[in-house]
Tab-separated table of C-alpha atoms in Angstrom:
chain	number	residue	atom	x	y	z
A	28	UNK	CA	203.504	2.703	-52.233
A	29	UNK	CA	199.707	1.681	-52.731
A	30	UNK	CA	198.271	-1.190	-54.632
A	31	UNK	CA	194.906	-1.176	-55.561
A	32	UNK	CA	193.051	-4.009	-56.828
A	33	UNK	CA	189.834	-3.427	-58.560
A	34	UNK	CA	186.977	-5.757	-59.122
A	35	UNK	CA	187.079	-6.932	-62.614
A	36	UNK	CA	184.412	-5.675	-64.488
A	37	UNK	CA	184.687	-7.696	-67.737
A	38	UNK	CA	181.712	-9.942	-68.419
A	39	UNK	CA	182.134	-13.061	-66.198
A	40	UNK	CA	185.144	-12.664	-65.250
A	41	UNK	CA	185.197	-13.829	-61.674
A	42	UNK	CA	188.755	-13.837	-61.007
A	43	UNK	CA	190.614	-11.250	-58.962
A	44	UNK	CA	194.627	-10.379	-58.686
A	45	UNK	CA	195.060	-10.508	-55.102
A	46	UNK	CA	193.968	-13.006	-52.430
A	47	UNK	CA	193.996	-12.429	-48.715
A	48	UNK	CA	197.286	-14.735	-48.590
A	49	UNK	CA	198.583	-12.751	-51.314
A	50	UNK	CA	197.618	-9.206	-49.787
A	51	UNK	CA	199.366	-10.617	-46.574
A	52	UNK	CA	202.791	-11.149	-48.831
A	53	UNK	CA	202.666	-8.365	-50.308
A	54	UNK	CA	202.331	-5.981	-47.196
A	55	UNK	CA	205.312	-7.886	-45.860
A	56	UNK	CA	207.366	-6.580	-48.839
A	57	UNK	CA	206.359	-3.003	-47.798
A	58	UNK	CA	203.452	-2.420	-49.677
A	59	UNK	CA	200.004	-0.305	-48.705
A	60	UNK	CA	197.057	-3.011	-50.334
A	61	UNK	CA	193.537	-1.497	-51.148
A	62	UNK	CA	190.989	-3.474	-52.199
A	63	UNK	CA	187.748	-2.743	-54.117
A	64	UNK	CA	184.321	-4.061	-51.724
A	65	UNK	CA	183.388	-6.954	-53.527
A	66	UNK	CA	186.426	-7.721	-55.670
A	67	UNK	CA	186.740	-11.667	-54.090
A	68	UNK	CA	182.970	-11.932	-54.321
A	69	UNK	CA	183.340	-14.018	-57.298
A	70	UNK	CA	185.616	-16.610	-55.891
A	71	UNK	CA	183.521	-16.116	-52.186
A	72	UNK	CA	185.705	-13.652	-50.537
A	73	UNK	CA	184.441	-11.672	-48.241
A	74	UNK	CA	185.786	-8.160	-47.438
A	75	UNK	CA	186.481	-8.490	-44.534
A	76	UNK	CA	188.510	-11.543	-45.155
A	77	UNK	CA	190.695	-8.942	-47.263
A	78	UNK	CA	190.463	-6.684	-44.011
A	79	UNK	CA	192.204	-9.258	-42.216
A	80	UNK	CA	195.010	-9.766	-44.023
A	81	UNK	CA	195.791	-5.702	-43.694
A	82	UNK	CA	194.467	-4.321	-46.775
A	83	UNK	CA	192.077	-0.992	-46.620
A	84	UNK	CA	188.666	-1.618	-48.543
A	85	UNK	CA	187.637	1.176	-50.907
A	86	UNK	CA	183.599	1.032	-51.988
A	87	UNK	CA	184.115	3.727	-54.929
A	88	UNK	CA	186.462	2.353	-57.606
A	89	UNK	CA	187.199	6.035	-58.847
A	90	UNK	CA	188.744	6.760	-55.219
A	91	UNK	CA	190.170	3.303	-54.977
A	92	UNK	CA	192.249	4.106	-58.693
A	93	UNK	CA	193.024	7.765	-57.944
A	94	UNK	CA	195.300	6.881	-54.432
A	95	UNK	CA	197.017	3.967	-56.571
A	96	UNK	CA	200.355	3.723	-57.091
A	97	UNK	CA	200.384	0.144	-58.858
A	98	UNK	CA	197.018	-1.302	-60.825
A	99	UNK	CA	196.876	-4.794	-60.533
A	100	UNK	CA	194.359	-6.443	-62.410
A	101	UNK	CA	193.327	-9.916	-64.244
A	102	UNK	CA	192.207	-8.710	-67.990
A	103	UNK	CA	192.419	-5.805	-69.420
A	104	UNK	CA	190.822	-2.587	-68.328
A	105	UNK	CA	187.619	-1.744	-70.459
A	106	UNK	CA	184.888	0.569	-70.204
A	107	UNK	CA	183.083	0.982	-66.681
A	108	UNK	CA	179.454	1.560	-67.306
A	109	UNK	CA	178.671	2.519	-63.940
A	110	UNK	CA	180.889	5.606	-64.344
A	111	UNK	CA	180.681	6.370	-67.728
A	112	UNK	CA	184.475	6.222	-68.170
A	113	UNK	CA	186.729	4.236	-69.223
A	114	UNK	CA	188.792	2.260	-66.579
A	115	UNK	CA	192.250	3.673	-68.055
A	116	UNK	CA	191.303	7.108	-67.686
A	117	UNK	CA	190.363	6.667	-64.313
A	118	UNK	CA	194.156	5.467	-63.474
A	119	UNK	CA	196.371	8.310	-62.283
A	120	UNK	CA	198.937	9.496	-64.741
A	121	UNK	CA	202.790	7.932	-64.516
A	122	UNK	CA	200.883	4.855	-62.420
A	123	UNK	CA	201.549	1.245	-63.176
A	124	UNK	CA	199.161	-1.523	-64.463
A	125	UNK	CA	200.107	-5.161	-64.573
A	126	UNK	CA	197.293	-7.269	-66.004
A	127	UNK	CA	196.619	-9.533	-68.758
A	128	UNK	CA	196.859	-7.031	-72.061
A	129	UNK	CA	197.273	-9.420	-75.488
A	130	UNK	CA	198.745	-6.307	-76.817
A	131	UNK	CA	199.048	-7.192	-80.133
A	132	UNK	CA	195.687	-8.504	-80.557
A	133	UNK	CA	193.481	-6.394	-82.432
A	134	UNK	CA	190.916	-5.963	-79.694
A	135	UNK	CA	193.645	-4.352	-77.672
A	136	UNK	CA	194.811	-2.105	-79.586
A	137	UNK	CA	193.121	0.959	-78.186
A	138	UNK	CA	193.586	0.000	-75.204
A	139	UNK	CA	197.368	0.028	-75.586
A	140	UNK	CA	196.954	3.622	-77.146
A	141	UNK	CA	194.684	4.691	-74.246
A	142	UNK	CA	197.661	3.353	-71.915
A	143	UNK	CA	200.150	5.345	-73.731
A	144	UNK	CA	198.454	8.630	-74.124
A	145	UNK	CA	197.521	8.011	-70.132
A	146	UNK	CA	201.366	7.957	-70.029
A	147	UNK	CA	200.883	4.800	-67.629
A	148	UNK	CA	203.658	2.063	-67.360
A	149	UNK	CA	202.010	-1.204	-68.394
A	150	UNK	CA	203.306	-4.896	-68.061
A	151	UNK	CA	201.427	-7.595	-69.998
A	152	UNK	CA	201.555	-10.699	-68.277
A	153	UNK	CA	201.316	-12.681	-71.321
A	154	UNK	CA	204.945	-11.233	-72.221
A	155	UNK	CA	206.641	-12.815	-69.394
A	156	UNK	CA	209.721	-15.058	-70.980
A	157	UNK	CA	209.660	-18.615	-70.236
A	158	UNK	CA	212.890	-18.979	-68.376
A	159	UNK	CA	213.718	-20.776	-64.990
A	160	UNK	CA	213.514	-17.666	-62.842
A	161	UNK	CA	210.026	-16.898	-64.115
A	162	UNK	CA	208.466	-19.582	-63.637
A	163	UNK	CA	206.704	-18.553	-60.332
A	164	UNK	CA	205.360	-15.829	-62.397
A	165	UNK	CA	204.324	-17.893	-65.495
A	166	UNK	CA	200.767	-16.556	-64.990
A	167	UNK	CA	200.079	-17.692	-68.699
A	168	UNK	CA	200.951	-21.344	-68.276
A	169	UNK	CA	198.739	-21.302	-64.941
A	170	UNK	CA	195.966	-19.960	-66.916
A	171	UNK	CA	196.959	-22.416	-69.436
A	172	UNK	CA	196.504	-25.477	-67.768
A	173	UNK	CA	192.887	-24.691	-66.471
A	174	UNK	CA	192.094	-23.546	-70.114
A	175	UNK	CA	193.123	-26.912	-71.296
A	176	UNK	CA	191.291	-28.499	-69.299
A	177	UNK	CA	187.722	-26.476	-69.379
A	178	UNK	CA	187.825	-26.247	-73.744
A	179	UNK	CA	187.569	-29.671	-73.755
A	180	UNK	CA	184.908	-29.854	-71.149
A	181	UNK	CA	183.154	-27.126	-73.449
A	182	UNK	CA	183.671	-28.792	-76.265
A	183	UNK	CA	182.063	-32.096	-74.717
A	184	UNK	CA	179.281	-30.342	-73.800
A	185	UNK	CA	178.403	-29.005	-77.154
A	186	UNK	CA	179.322	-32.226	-78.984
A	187	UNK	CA	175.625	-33.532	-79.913
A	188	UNK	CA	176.635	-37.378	-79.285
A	189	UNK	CA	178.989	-38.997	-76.920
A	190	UNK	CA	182.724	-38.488	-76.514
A	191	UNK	CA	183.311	-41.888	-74.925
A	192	UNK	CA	182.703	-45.572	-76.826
A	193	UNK	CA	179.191	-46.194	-75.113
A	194	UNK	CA	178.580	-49.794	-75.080
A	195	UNK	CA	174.702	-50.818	-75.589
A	196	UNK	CA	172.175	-53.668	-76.187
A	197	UNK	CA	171.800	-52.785	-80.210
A	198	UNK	CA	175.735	-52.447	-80.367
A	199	UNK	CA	178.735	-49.988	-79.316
A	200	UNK	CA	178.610	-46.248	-79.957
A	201	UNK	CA	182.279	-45.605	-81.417
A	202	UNK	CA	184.367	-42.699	-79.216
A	203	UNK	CA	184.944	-39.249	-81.078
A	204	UNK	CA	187.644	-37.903	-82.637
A	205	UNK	CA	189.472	-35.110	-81.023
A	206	UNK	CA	192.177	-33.090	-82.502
A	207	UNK	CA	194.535	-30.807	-80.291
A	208	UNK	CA	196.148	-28.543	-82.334
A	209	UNK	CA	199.297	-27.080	-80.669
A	210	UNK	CA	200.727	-29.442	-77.961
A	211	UNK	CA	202.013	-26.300	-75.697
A	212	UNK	CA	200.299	-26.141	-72.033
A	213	UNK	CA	197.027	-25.675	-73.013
A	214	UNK	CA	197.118	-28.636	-75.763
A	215	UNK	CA	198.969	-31.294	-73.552
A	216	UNK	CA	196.128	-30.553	-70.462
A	217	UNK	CA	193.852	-30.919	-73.473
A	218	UNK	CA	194.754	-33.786	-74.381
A	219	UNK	CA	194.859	-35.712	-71.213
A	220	UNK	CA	190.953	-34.589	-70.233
A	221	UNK	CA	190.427	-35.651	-73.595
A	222	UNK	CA	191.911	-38.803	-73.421
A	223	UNK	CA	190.565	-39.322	-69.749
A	224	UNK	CA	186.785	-38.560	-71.480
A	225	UNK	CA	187.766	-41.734	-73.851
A	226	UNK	CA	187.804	-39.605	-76.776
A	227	UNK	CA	190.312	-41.121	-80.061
A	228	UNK	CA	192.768	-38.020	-79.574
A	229	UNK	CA	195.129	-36.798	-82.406
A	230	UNK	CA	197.964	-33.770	-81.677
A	231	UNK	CA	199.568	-31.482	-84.476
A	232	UNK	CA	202.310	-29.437	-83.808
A	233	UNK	CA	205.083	-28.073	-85.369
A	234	UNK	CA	208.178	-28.670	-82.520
A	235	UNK	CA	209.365	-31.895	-82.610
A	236	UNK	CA	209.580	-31.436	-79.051
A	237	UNK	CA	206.186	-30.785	-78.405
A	238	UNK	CA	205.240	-33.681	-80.213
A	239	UNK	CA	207.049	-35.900	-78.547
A	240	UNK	CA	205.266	-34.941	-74.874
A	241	UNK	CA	201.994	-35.599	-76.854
A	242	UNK	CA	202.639	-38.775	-77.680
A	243	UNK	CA	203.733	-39.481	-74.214
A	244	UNK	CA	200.271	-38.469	-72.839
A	245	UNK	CA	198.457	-41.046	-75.351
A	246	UNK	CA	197.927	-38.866	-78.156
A	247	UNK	CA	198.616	-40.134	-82.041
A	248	UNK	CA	200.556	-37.696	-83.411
A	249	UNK	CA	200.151	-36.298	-86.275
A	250	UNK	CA	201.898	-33.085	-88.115
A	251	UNK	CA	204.519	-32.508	-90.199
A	252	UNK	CA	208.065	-31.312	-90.205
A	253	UNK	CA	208.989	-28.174	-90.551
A	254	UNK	CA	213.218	-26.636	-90.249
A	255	UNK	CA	213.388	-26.023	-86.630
A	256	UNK	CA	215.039	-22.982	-87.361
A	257	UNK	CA	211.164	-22.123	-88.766
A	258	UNK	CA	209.709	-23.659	-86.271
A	259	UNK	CA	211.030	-22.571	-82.728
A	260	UNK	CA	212.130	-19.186	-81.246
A	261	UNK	CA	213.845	-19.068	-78.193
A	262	UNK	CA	212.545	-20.822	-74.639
A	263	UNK	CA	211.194	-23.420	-76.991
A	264	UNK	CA	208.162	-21.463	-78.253
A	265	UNK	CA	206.508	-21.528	-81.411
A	266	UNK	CA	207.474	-19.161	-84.300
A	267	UNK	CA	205.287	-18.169	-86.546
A	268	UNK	CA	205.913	-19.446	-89.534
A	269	UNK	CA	206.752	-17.746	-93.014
A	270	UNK	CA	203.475	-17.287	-95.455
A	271	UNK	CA	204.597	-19.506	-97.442
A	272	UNK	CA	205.083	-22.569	-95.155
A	273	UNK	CA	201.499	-21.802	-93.069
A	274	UNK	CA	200.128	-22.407	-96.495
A	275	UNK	CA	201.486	-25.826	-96.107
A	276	UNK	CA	200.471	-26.542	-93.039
A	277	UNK	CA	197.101	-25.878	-94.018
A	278	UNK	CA	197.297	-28.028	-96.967
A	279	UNK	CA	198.600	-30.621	-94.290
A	280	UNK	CA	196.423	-30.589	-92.028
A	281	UNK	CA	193.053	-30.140	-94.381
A	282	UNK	CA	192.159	-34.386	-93.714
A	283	UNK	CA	192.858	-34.437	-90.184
A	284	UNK	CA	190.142	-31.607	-89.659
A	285	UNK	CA	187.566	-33.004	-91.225
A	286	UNK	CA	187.698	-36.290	-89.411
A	287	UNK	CA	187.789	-34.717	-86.671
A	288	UNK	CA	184.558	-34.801	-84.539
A	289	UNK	CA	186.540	-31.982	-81.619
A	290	UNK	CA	188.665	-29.595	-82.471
A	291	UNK	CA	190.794	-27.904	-80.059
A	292	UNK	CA	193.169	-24.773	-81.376
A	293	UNK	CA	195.712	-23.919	-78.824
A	294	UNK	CA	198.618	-22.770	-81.488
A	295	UNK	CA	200.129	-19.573	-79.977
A	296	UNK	CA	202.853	-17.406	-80.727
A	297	UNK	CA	203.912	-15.754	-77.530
A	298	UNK	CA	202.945	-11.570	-77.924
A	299	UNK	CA	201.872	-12.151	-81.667
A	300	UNK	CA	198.748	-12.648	-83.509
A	301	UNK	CA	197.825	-16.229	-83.519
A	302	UNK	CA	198.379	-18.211	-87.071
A	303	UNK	CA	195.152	-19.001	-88.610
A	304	UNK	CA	195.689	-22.752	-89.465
A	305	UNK	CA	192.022	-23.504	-89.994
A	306	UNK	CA	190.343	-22.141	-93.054
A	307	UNK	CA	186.761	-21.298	-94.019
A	308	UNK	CA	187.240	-24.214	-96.380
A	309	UNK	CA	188.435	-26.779	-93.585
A	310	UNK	CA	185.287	-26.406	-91.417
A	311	UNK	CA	183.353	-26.591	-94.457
A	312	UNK	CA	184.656	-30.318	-95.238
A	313	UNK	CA	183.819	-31.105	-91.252
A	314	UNK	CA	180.934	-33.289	-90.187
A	315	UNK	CA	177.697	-31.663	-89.509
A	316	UNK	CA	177.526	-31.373	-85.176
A	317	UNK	CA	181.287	-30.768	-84.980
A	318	UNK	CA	182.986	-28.599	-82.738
A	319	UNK	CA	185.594	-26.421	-83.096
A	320	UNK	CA	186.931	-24.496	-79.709
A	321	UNK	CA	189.408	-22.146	-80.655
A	322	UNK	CA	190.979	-20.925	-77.145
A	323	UNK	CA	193.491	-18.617	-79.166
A	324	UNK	CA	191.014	-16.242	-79.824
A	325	UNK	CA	192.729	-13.870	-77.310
A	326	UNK	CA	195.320	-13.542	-79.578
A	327	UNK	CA	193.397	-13.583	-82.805
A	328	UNK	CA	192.157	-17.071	-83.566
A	329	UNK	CA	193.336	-20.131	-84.903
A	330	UNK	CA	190.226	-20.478	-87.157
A	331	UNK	CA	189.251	-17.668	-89.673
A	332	UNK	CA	185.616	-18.072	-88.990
A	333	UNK	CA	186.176	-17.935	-84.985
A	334	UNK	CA	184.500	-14.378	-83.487
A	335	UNK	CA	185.597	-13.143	-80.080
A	336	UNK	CA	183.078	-14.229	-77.434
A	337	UNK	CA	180.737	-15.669	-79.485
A	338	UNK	CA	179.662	-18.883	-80.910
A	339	UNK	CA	179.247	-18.984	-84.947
A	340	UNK	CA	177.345	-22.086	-86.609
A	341	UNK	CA	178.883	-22.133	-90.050
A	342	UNK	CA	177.969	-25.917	-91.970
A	343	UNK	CA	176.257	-27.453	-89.061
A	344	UNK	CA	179.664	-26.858	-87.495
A	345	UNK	CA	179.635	-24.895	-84.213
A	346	UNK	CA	182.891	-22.671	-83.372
A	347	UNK	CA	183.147	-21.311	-80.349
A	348	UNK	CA	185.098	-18.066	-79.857
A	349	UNK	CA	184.853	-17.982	-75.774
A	350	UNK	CA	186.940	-15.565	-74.342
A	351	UNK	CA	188.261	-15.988	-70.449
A	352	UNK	CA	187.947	-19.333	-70.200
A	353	UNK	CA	190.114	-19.513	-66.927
A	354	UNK	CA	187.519	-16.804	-65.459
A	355	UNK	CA	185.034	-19.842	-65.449
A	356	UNK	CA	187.014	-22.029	-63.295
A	357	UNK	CA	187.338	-18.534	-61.003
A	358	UNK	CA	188.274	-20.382	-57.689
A	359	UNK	CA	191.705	-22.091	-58.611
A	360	UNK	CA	192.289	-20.126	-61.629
A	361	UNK	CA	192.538	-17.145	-58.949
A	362	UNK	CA	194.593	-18.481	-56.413
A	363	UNK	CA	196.932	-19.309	-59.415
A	364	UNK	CA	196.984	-15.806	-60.809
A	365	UNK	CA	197.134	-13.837	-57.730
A	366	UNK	CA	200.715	-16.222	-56.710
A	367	UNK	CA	201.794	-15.363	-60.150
A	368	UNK	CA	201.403	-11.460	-59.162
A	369	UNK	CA	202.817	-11.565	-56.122
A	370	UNK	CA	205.884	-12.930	-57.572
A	371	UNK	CA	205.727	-10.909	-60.604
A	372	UNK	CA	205.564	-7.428	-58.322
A	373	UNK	CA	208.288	-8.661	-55.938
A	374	UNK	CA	210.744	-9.007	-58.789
A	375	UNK	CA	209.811	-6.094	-60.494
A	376	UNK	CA	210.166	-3.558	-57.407
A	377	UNK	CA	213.653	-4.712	-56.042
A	378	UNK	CA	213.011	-1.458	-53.304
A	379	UNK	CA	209.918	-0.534	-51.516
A	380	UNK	CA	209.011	2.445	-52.233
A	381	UNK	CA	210.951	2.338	-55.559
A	382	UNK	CA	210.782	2.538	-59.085
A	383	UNK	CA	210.166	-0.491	-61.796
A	384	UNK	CA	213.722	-2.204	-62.581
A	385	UNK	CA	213.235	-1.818	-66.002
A	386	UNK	CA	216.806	-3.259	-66.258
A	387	UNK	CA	215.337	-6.894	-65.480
A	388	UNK	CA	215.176	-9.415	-68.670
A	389	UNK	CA	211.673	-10.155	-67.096
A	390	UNK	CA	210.226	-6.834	-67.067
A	391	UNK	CA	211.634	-5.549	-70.258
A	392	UNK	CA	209.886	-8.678	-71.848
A	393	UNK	CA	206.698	-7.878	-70.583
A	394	UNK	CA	206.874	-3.864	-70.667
A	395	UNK	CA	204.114	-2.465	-72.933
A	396	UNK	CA	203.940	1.466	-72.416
A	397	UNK	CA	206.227	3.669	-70.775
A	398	UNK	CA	206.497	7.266	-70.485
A	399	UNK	CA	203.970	7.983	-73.445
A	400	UNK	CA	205.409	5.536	-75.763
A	401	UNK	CA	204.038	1.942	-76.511
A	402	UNK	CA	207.407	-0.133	-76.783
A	403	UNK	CA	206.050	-3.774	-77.205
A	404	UNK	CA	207.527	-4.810	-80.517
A	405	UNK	CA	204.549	-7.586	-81.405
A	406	UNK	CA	202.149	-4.713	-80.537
A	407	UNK	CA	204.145	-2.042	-82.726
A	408	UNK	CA	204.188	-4.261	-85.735
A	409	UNK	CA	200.495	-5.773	-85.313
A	410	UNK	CA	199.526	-1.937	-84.918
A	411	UNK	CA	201.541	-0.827	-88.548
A	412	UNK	CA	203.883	1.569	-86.259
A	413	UNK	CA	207.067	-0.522	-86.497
């Protein structure tokens, strides 16, 4: 069986799904590896580092997808300009993609269709359960912590004063306000670069749980209580909450924004839209230089002004919409993602050559087309076709 690993063609994303160590494991489990020239350039591998480690390097990526087998990839595949196709139709029929899909976003909708007519079997990443046996797989919480960690950097950046109390000769410069909402992977790394910036740093969230591991970090916690029947699926997720009580929340949370000089939106509802908590109203009560960074946009946005990969000035306020944040932290965020794929693939083909074990709770989790259907439920019911 072949794997082929493209170079990611998305705009800056640097990343790549195998490493040379990786390649290495995985042609110890049995597998053929083929690598697109120049798919480690971003992260300053050469090919013939690849070469090393066994796999075959492929110049054309049309070749390099018709021999494959198995499609790994980082995001999710898009238009090649170059060929004047799109990257799904260049994917052999009844082949298998694992990548990074958002499938019920509304950006990857298509996509999903594409997949489906393709007839290709396609595993999100981002549906992987969180359970003990997956963590080695977890790709989203590795992504997660380096996104946590880079929004706030972002945000810094942007902020037109300083984050830290600045002491000075005509008197002390007070520290900003940051606000973390959702205190998951992403928020609790956001918090602690926030807090290690000097910046006054609130959490919300609606687990209990999660606000207690704020708190521990440094974090004033703020919120407010929801059932935990509402509040948590299972693994300890989020659940996104009933109309009526997000309408609460946003009445809740309405003073906290606007004090706020950083906001951070990290509130995620694993393979589901994200909730919008922030309203056009709430940024307009916000100070004028504010920041919001709303790192859920792959899944929607937790702010209704936030666009994907752009940055909107609405009230002096800037929001920032980036998309890929891990792809600008390429280096670490790689060797993270391409560990999380060579676990991923060694669970999900038990026998080399073999078939997916669709049987496994891991891989049904994460399964998003097979055999001309689309079978995701989040995606069926974002898409109207559930």
């Amino acid at each position: 069986m072949r794997i082929a690993v493209p170079k990611e063609i998305l705009n800056a994303e640097k990343r790549v799904a195998a490493i040379p160590e990786t390649v290495e494991k995985l042609r110890s489990k049995g597998f053929d590896v083929a690598v697109e020239s120049g798919a480690g350039a971003g992260i300053f591998i050469d090919d013939s580092e690849y070469e090393k480690a066994g796999a075959t390097i492929v110049k054309d990526v049309e070749q390099l997808f018709a021999g494959a087998d198995i499609i790994l990839k980082v995001k999710q595949p898009i238009f090649n300009e170059e060929k004047k196709k799109h990257e799904v139709e260049m994917m052999p029929e009844g082949s298998t993609l694992v990548t990074f899909l958002h499938p019920a976003a509304p950006d990857s909708h298509d996509i999903v269709r594409k997949l489906r007519d393709r007839k290709v079997t396609a595993f999100t990443m981002d549906g992987i359960p969180r359970i003990s046996r997956a963590q080695r797989m977890d790709a989203l919480t590795s992504m997660s912590t380096v996104t946590g960690y880079r929004a706030v950097l972002d945000a810094a950046q942007h902020l037109p004063r300083f984050l830290p109390m600045i002491g000075t000769a005509i008197g002390p410069i007070k520290p900003a306000n940051v606000l973390v909402v959702g205190a998951g992977v992403v928020g609790l790394q956001a918090i602690a670069t926030a807090k290690r910036l000097g910046g006054i740093v609130k959490a919300w969230d609606i687990r209990e749980a999660a606000r207690v591991e704020a708190g521990s970090l440094g974090a004033k916690v703020v919120g407010f209580d929801v059932p935990k029947e509402l509040a948590i699926a299972e693994g300890g997720y989020a659940r996104l909450l009933p109309e009526d009580w997000l309408k609460k929340e946003q009445e809740a949370i309405a003073d906290v924004i606007a004090g706020s000089d950083i906001v951070v939106l990290s509130a995620l509802v694993p393979g589901s839209l994200a909730p919008v908590i922030v309203t056009e109203q709430h940024v307009a009560r916000m100070k004028p230089g504010s920041v919001i960074v709303d790192v859920s946009i792959d899944q929607g946005g937790n702010c209704a002004l936030t666009r994907p990969s752009q940055e909107v000035m609405f009230n002096n306020v800037r929001i920032c919409g980036l998309q890929n944040i891990p792809g600008r932290m390429a280096m670490h965020s790689a060797w993270l993602y391409a560990h999380n794929m060579f676990h991923y693939i060694d669970n999900l083909f038990k026998q080399v050559p073999g078939t997916p074990d669709l049987d496994d709770e891991i891989a049904r989790a994460s399964l998003v087309t097979k055999e001309g259907r689309i079978v995701f439920g989040p995606a069926l019911e974002a898409m109207g076709e559930r």
